Coordinates of C-alpha atoms in Angstrom, one line a residue:
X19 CA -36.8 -30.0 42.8
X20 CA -35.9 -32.3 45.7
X21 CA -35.4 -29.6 48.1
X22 CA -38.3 -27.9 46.9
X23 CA -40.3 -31.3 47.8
X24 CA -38.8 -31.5 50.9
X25 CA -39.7 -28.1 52.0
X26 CA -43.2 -28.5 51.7
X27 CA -42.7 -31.8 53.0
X28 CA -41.2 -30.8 56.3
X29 CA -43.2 -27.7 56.3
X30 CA -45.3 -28.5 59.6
X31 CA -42.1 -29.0 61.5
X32 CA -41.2 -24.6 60.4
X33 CA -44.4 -23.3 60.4
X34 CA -46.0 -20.9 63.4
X35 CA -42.4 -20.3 64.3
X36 CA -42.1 -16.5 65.5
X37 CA -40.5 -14.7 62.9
X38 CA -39.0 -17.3 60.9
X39 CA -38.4 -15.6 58.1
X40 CA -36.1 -12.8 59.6
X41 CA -34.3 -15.3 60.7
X42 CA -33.9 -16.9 57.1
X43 CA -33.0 -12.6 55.8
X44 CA -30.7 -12.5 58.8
X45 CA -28.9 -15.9 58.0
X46 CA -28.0 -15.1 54.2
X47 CA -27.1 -11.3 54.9
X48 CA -24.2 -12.8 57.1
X49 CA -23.5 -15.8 55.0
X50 CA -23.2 -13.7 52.2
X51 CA -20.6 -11.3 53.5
X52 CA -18.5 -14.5 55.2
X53 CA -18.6 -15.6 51.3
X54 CA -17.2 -12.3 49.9
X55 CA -14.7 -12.4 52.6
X56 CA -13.7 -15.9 52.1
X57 CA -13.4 -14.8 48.4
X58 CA -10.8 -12.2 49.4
X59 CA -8.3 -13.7 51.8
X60 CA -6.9 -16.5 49.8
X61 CA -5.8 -13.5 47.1
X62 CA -4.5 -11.6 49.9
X63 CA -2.5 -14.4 50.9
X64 CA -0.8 -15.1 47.4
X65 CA 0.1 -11.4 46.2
X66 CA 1.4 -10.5 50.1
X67 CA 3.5 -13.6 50.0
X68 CA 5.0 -13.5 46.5
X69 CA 5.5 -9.5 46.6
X70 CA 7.6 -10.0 50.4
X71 CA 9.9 -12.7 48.8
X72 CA 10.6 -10.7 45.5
X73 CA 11.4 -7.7 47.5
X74 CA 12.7 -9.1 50.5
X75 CA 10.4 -6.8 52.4
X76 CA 9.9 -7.5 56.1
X77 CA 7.3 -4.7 56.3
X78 CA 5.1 -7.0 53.5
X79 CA 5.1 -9.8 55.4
X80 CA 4.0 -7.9 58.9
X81 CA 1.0 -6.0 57.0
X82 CA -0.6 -9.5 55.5
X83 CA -0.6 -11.0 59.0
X84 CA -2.1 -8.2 60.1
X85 CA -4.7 -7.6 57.6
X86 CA -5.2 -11.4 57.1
X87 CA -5.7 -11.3 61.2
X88 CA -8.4 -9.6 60.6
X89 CA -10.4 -10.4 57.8
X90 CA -10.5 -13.8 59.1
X91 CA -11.9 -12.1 62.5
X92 CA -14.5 -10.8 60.5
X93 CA -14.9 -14.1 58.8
X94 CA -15.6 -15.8 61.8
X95 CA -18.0 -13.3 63.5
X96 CA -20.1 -13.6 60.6
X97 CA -20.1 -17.2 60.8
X98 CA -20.4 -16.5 64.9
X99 CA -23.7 -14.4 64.4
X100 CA -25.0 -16.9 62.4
X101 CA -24.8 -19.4 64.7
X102 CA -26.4 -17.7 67.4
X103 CA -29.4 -17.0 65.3
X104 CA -29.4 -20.9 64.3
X105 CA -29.8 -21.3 68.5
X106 CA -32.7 -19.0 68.4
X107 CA -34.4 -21.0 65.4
X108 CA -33.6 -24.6 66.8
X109 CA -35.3 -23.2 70.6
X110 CA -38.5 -22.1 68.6
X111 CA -38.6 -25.0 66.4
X112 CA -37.9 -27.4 69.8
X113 CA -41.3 -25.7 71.3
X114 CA -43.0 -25.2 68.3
X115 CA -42.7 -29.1 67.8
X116 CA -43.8 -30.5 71.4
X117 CA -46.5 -27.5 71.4
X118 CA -48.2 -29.5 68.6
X119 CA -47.9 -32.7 69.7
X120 CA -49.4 -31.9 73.3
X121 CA -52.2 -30.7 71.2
X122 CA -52.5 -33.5 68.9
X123 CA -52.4 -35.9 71.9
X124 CA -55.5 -34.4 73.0
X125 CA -57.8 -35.2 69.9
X126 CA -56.1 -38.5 68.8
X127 CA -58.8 -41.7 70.0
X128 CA -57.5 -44.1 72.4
X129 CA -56.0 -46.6 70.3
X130 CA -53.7 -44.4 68.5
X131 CA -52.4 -43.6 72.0
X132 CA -52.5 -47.1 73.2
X133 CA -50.5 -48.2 70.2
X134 CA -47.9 -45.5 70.3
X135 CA -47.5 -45.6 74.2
X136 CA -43.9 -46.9 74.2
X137 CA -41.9 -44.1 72.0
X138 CA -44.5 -41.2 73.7
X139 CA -41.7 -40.7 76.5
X140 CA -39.1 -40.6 74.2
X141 CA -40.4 -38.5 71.1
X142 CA -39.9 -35.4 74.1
X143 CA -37.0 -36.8 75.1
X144 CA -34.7 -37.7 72.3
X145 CA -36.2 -37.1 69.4
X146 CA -37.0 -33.5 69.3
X147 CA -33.6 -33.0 70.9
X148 CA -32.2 -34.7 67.9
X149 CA -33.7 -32.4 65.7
X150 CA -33.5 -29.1 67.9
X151 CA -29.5 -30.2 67.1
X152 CA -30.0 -30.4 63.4
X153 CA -31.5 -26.8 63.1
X154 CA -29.4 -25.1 65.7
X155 CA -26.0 -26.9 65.0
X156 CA -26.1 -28.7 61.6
X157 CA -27.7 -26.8 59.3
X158 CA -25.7 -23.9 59.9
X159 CA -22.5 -25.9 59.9
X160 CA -23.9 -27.5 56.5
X161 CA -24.4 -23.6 55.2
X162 CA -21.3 -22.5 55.6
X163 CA -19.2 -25.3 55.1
X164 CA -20.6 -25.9 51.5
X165 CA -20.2 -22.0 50.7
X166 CA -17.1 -22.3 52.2
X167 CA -16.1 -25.2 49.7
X168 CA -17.6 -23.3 46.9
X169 CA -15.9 -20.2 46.9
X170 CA -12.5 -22.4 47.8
X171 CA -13.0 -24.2 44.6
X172 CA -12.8 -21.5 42.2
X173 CA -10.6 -19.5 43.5
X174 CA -8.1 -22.7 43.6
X175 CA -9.3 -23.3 39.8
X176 CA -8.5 -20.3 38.8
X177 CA -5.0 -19.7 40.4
X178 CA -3.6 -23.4 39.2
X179 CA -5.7 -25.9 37.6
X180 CA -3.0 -28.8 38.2
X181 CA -3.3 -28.5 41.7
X182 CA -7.3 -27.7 42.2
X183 CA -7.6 -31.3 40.4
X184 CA -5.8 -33.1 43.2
X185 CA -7.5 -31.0 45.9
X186 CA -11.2 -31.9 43.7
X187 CA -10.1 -35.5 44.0
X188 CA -9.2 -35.8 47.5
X189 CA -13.1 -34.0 48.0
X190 CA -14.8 -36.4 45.5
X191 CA -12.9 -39.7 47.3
X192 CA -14.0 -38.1 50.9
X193 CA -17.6 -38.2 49.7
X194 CA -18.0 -41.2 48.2
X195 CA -16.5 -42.4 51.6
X196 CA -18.8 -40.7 53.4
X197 CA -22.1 -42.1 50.9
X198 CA -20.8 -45.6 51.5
X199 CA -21.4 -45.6 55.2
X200 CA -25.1 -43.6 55.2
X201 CA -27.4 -46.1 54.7
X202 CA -25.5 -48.4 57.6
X203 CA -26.4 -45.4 60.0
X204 CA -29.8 -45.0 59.0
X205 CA -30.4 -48.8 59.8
X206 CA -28.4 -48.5 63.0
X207 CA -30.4 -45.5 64.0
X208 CA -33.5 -47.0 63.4
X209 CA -32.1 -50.1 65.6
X210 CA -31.3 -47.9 68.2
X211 CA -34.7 -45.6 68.5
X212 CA -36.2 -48.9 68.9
X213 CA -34.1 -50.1 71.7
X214 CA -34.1 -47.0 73.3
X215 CA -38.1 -47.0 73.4
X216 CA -38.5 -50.4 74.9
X217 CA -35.9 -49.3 77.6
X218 CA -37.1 -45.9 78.4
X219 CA -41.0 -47.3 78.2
X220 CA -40.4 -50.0 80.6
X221 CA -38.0 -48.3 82.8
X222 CA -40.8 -45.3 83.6
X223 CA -43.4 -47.4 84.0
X224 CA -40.8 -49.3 86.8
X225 CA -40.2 -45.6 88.7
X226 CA -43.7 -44.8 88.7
X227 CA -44.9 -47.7 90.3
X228 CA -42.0 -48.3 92.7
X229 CA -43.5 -46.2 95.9
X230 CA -46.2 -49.0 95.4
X231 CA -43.8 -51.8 95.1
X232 CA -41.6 -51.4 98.2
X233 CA -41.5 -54.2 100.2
X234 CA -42.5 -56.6 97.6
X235 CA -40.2 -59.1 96.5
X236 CA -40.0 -58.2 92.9
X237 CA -36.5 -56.9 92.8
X238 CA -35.2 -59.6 90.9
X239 CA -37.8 -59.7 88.7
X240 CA -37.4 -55.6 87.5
X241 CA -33.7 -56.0 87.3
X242 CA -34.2 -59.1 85.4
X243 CA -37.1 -58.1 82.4
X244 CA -35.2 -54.0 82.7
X245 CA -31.4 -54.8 82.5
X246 CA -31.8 -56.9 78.9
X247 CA -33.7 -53.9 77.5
X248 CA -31.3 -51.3 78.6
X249 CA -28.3 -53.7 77.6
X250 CA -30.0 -54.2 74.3
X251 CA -30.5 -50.1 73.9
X252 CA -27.0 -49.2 75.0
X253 CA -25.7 -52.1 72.7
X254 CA -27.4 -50.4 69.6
X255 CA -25.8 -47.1 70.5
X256 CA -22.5 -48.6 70.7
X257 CA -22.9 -50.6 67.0
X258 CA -24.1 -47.0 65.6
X259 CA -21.3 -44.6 67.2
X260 CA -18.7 -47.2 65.7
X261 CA -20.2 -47.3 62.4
X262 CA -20.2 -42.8 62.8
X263 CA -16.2 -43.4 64.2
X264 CA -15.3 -45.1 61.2
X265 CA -17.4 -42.8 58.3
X266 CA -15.7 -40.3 59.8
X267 CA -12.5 -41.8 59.8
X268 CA -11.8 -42.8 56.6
X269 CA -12.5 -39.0 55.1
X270 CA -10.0 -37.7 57.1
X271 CA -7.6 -40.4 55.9
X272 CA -8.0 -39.7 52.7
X273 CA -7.3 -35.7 53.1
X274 CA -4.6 -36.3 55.3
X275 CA -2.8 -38.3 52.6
X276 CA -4.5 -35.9 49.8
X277 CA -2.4 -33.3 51.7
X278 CA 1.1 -34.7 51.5
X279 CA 0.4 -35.3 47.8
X280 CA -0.3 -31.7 47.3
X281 CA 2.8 -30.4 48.7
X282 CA 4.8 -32.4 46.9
X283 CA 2.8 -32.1 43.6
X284 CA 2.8 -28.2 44.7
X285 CA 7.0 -28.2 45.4
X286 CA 7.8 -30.2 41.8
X287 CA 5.2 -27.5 39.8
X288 CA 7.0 -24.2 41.9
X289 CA 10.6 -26.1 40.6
X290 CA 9.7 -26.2 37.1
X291 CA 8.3 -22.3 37.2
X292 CA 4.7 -23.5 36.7
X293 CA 3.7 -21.8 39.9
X294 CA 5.3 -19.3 42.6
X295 CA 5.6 -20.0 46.2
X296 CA 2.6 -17.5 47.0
X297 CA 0.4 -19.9 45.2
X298 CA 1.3 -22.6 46.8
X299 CA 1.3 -21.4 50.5
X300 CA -2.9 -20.6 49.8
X301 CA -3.2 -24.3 48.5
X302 CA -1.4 -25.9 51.1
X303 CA -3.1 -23.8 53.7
X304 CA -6.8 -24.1 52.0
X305 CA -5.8 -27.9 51.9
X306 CA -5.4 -28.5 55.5
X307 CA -9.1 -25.7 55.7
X308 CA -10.9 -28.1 53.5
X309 CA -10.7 -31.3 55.8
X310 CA -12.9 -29.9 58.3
X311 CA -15.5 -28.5 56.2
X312 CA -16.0 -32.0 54.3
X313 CA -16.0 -33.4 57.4
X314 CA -18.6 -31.2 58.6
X315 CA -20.3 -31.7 55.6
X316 CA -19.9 -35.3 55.0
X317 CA -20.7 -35.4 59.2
X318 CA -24.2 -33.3 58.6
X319 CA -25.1 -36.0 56.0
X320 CA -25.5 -38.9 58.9
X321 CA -26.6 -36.5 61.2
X322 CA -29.6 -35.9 59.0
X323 CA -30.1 -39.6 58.5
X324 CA -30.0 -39.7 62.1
X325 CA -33.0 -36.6 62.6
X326 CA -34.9 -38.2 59.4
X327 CA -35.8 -41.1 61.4
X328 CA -37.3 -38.6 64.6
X329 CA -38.6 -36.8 62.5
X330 CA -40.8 -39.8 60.8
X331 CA -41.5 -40.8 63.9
X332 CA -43.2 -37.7 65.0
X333 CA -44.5 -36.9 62.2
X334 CA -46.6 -40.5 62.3
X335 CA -48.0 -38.8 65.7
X336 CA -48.3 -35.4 63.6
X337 CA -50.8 -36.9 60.8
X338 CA -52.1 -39.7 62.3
X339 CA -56.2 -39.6 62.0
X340 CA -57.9 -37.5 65.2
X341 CA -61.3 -38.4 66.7
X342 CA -64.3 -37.1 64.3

């Protein structure tokens, strides 16, 4: 239900976009085959590995890093493809976006304009940019990363339950990490939008009045009313990428140490016959894969908080009340 409400919510910023919905077909065709193939390689992995030990058999081990070789390949240029149509969507979406807000700008009364003068500038600027980044790079990230995770998951489940709980853990602590930190950002982004529109407003007003201003002794005076704005602005920016650095951080903290646990964990269950080496050479490999999907993941997260907060902002311009 809440995506459902948040499609039609955010349905002005998709619709009149050329062809979106091939786009959409396009996207899950290739999504779907990286999911069978990401289904595939981790039982690849196990059976090569534990037939070339048993059998000592060199020409095993040289036919899984070929075949693996290539299904990941063709893993990747699935996910490549997908990408590249993402660009194409984010591009329309981009001029989609400042096509209707050059039209609304024409048929929104005076005062509306007036009031919303300072963050005009920067709504073309930075904001659509922000979310021209979300469509183009996040989203698709966010896609395939969670299917990713998914299909990981139960494979893991189903080849050694022991194990798939201390990989489920070290995902679940990553998250919560990642939660903690969200609302921070959204503050800090709002902090920084706000900033950046008193800069930016001041600063072109400053540029397009200084052929008019040459010779006049109000140098000191610019520098002095600009420089506190942009300091202020560029201050903000700072507070927010630290707060990013250190959601960021911590996740990959916790996997790193997740990591060590499972091979240990892993090396006491192969010892005690509870699992074979194959096994545990496709959870200590998937282990090391799943950092960078939950950080992509857990990474998407702000970076919507982030494009929420643009996209608010132009969507006040959006639905504001026009001239009658």
């Amino acid at each position: 239900m809440e995506w459902k409400f948040m499609l039609q919510k955010y349905n002005w910023i998709f619709k009149e976009v050329h062809k979106f919905y091939l786009f959409i077909v396009l996207i899950l065709v290739f999504q779907a085959l990286d999911t069978i193939l990401s289904m595939i390689i981790p039982q690849y992995i196990s059976k090569i590995v534990d037939s070339g030990l048993i059998s000592k058999d060199l020409s095993l081990i040289v036919k899984f890093i070929g075949i693996a070789t290539g299904l990941f390949i063709l893993s990747h240029l699935c996910s490549l493809l997908c990408e590249f149509i993402f660009a194409e969507l984010g591009k329309r979406i981009s001029y989609t976006m400042k096509k209707k807000l050059l039209e609304k700008f024409f048929v929104l009364p005076g005062e509306t304009i007036t009031s919303n003068n300072d963050k005009l500038f920067s709504l073309f600027i930075n904001d659509i940019g922000i979310i021209e980044r979300l469509v183009s790079h996040g989203i698709p990230m966010l896609i395939s990363n969670l299917l990713f995770l998914i299909v990981i998951c139960i494979v893991l489940l189903f080849f050694n339950y022991k194990l798939f709980t201390l990989v489920f853990l070290i995902m679940l602590l990553t998250m919560i990490s990642q939660i903690f930190f969200n609302k921070r950002i959204t503050q800090k982004t709002k902090a920084v939008m706000n900033a950046y529109d008193d800069s930016i407003s001041y600063i072109r007003h400053t540029l397009g009045t200084l052929l008019y201003s040459i010779g006049m002794d109000i140098k000191d005076y610019i520098l002095g009313k600009y420089m506190p704005l942009e300091e202020k602005s560029l201050e903000a920016y700072r507070q927010r990428s630290n707060t990013i650095i250190v959601a960021s951080t911590v996740p990959s903290v916790i996997t790193s140490i997740g990591s060590v646990l499972l091979l240990g964990m892993g090396t006491i269950l192969v010892m005690k016959g509870q699992t074979s080496m194959g096994v545990l050479t496709v959870f200590v490999y998937y282990s090391n894969q799943i950092i960078s999907p939950i950080k992509s993941v857990t990474n998407y997260v702000a970076a919507w908080k982030q494009a929420k907060v643009s996209i608010e902002r132009i969507e006040s311009i959006i639905r504001a009340e026009e001239v009658k």
